[in-house]
Tab-separated table of C-alpha atoms in Angstrom:
chain	number	residue	atom	x	y	z
A	133	MET	CA	0.142	-0.479	0.094
A	134	SER	CA	1.550	3.718	-0.905
A	135	LEU	CA	2.157	6.306	1.486
A	136	PHE	CA	-0.617	7.742	-0.314
A	137	ASP	CA	-3.159	5.082	-0.008
A	138	GLN	CA	-2.290	4.846	4.064
A	139	TRP	CA	-2.168	8.953	4.298
A	140	GLN	CA	-6.218	8.895	2.764
A	141	GLU	CA	-7.176	5.768	4.939
A	142	LEU	CA	-5.336	7.591	8.134
A	143	ALA	CA	-7.220	10.760	7.101
A	144	ASP	CA	-11.186	8.856	6.263
A	145	MET	CA	-11.300	7.049	9.297
A	146	GLU	CA	-14.059	7.157	11.598
A	147	ARG	CA	-13.506	8.691	14.798
A	148	PRO	CA	-15.251	9.833	18.093
A	149	GLU	CA	-15.960	13.763	17.150
A	150	GLU	CA	-13.343	14.956	19.628
A	151	GLU	CA	-10.218	12.652	18.769
A	152	TYR	CA	-10.996	13.908	14.954
A	153	ASN	CA	-11.109	17.290	15.355
A	154	LYS	CA	-7.940	16.434	17.863
A	155	PHE	CA	-6.302	14.717	14.816
A	156	TRP	CA	-7.379	17.622	12.009
A	157	ASN	CA	-6.325	20.215	14.520
A	158	ASN	CA	-2.788	18.965	15.057
A	159	TYR	CA	-3.096	18.351	11.208
A	160	LEU	CA	-4.036	22.011	10.064
A	161	GLU	CA	-1.671	23.078	12.608
A	162	LYS	CA	1.007	21.235	10.718
A	163	GLU	CA	0.157	22.627	8.122
A	164	LYS	CA	0.405	26.245	8.618
A	165	ALA	CA	3.404	26.206	9.887
A	166	ALA	CA	4.649	24.585	7.003
A	167	TYR	CA	3.093	27.327	4.235
A	168	GLU	CA	4.891	29.829	6.682
A	169	ASP	CA	8.054	27.739	6.070
A	170	ILE	CA	7.492	27.660	2.235
A	171	LEU	CA	6.561	31.732	2.283
A	172	ASP	CA	9.382	32.914	4.058
A	173	ASN	CA	11.705	31.306	2.282
A	174	HIS	CA	10.057	31.477	-1.385
A	175	THR	CA	13.350	32.347	-2.779
A	176	GLU	CA	14.603	28.761	-2.358
A	177	VAL	CA	12.740	24.891	-3.880
A	178	ILE	CA	12.873	22.983	-1.132
A	179	THR	CA	13.856	20.297	-2.351
A	180	GLY	CA	14.794	16.876	-0.493
A	181	LYS	CA	13.885	12.835	0.280
A	182	LEU	CA	10.436	12.672	1.337
A	183	SER	CA	10.870	11.690	4.847
A	184	ASP	CA	13.517	14.792	5.144
A	185	LEU	CA	11.416	17.244	4.683
A	186	ALA	CA	8.816	15.655	6.313
A	187	LYS	CA	10.846	16.224	9.642
A	188	ARG	CA	12.057	19.480	8.394
A	189	PHE	CA	7.701	20.351	9.092
A	190	ASP	CA	7.526	18.600	11.979
A	191	MET	CA	5.412	15.812	10.351
A	192	ASP	CA	5.852	12.667	9.744
A	193	ASN	CA	6.026	10.422	6.374
A	194	LEU	CA	1.885	10.344	6.309
A	195	THR	CA	0.984	13.771	7.631
A	196	PHE	CA	3.622	14.613	4.648
A	197	ILE	CA	2.099	12.686	1.939
A	198	GLY	CA	-1.338	14.477	3.515
A	199	PHE	CA	0.622	18.073	2.746
A	200	LEU	CA	1.284	16.849	-0.455
A	201	ASP	CA	-1.609	16.138	-1.336
A	202	GLY	CA	-3.006	19.843	-0.846
A	203	ILE	CA	-0.245	21.629	-2.290
A	204	ASN	CA	0.555	18.606	-5.207
A	205	SER	CA	-1.656	21.448	-7.378
A	206	SER	CA	0.077	24.241	-6.792
A	207	LEU	CA	4.086	22.704	-7.465
A	208	VAL	CA	4.983	23.987	-10.612
A	209	LYS	CA	5.408	19.806	-11.710
A	210	GLU	CA	3.366	17.876	-9.968
A	211	TYR	CA	3.377	14.823	-8.817
A	212	ASP	CA	1.820	11.275	-8.817
A	213	LEU	CA	1.626	10.394	-5.177
A	214	ASN	CA	1.009	7.416	-5.635
A	215	LYS	CA	4.136	6.435	-6.644
A	216	LEU	CA	6.362	8.227	-3.931
A	217	SER	CA	7.478	6.684	-1.289
A	218	GLU	CA	9.979	7.477	2.273
A	219	ASP	CA	12.602	7.772	-0.347
A	220	SER	CA	11.583	9.626	-2.902
A	221	ILE	CA	13.318	13.369	-3.834
A	222	VAL	CA	10.763	15.848	-3.987
A	223	SER	CA	10.146	19.003	-4.902
A	224	LEU	CA	8.181	22.050	-3.477
A	225	GLU	CA	8.788	24.056	-6.847
A	226	VAL	CA	5.377	26.575	-6.180
A	227	ASP	CA	3.931	28.741	-8.375
A	228	PHE	CA	2.947	31.013	-6.230
A	229	GLU	CA	-0.247	32.966	-8.058
A	230	LYS	CA	-1.647	29.947	-8.368
A	231	LEU	CA	-1.082	28.676	-4.421
A	232	PHE	CA	-2.552	31.821	-3.603
A	233	TYR	CA	-5.641	31.040	-5.227
A	234	ASN	CA	-6.342	27.786	-4.573
A	235	MET	CA	-5.970	29.116	-1.096
A	236	LEU	CA	-9.268	31.068	-2.176
A	237	ASP	CA	-10.433	28.274	-3.341
A	238	ALA	CA	-10.454	25.903	-0.828
A	239	LYS	CA	-11.910	28.648	1.874
A	240	ALA	CA	-8.417	28.627	3.471
A	241	ILE	CA	-8.055	31.953	5.008
A	242	TRP	CA	-5.917	31.258	7.697
A	243	LEU	CA	-3.287	30.836	5.036
A	244	SER	CA	-4.644	32.953	2.593
A	245	SER	CA	-4.273	35.926	4.249
A	246	LEU	CA	-0.738	34.789	6.518
A	247	PRO	CA	1.399	37.759	6.575
A	248	GLN	CA	4.466	35.938	5.112
A	249	TRP	CA	2.360	36.879	1.789
A	250	ASP	CA	3.634	39.934	2.059
A	251	LYS	CA	6.918	38.901	1.502
A	252	VAL	CA	5.759	36.659	-1.530
A	253	LEU	CA	3.147	38.905	-3.915
A	254	PRO	CA	2.600	42.041	-3.812
A	255	ARG	CA	-0.862	43.009	-1.662
A	256	ASP	CA	-2.357	44.601	-5.390
A	257	LEU	CA	-1.564	41.203	-7.303
A	258	ARG	CA	-3.542	38.816	-4.228
A	259	GLU	CA	-6.225	41.602	-4.340
A	260	LYS	CA	-6.440	40.693	-8.481
A	261	ILE	CA	-6.509	37.578	-7.867
A	262	THR	CA	-8.836	37.102	-4.936
A	263	LYS	CA	-11.156	39.756	-7.306
A	264	ASP	CA	-10.484	37.027	-10.389
A	265	PHE	CA	-11.605	34.585	-8.288
A	266	ASN	CA	-14.366	35.393	-6.632
A	267	ARG	CA	-15.652	36.682	-10.443
A	268	ALA	CA	-15.170	33.069	-11.268
A	269	HIS	CA	-17.509	32.262	-8.592
A	270	ILE	CA	-20.646	34.423	-8.770
A	271	ALA	CA	-23.729	32.252	-9.128
A	272	VAL	CA	-25.239	33.099	-12.221
A	273	SER	CA	-29.037	32.192	-13.089
A	274	ASN	CA	-30.351	30.847	-16.367
A	275	LYS	CA	-33.748	31.806	-15.771
A	276	VAL	CA	-35.224	33.996	-18.252
A	277	GLY	CA	-37.428	37.107	-17.423
A	278	ARG	CA	-41.090	37.518	-18.332
A	279	ASN	CA	-40.292	40.794	-19.932
A	280	GLU	CA	-37.125	39.928	-21.636
A	281	PRO	CA	-36.891	38.298	-25.744
A	282	CYS	CA	-37.719	34.811	-25.901
A	283	PRO	CA	-34.850	32.374	-26.255
A	284	CYS	CA	-36.087	30.804	-28.810
A	285	GLY	CA	-35.490	33.373	-31.128
A	286	SER	CA	-39.096	33.952	-32.123
A	287	GLY	CA	-38.843	38.256	-31.183
A	288	LYS	CA	-41.581	37.711	-28.973
A	289	LYS	CA	-41.092	38.241	-25.365
A	290	TYR	CA	-40.561	35.381	-23.179
A	291	LYS	CA	-44.191	35.592	-21.487
A	292	LYS	CA	-45.983	35.843	-24.595
A	293	CYS	CA	-44.213	32.365	-26.729
A	294	CYS	CA	-42.312	29.768	-24.696
A	295	GLY	CA	-43.595	31.193	-21.717
A	296	ALA	CA	-46.843	31.846	-22.349
A	297	ASN	CA	-48.061	28.314	-20.942
A	298	LYS	CA	-45.933	28.821	-17.577
A	299	GLU	CA	-46.874	29.383	-14.314
A	300	SER	CA	-45.655	32.761	-12.448
C-alpha cells in the first residue's frame, strides 16, 4: 500500500468527534507552519527526500504526503502521489499565484491571510487574484425574465412565446 493510500485511509478513518477534531486540528497546525516556512523561504526551491522534508516540517511521512496532496496542484511539476515513497526526491517548486488562488478556492482563509504573503506577492496582485476568483465563482441564474426576449429567437417576449403556458 502506498504512503498516499495509507494517508487517505488515516484521514478517512471513522473517529469520535473529539478525536476527529484533535486529528485535524493537529494537521492544520502543521500545515500552517509548513506554509509559513515555504512562504518565508519563497526564493528557495525546497528539495529533498520525502522523509527529510517531513522532518523539516515536523511531520511524519503520512502527514507530509497529506500536505503534498494539498499543495500538489500548486506545484510547477505535480507528483503522482501513489508513486512516492519515503526515499523519493520531492521538489517543492511552487507557483505562488496558483497557490494563493487554490487557498481561496479551498476557503483556507487562515492560509491565504498569512502575513508572509506580503513578502511573496504584492498586495495589489493578491487583490486582483481574489477579485478574479470571486468573479469566477459568482452564481449565475439561467432563468429568463418574463419581459425579456424569448431565447427561442422568435423576437417575442418570453411571456408571449415559450413562457405563455408557464405558471408564474
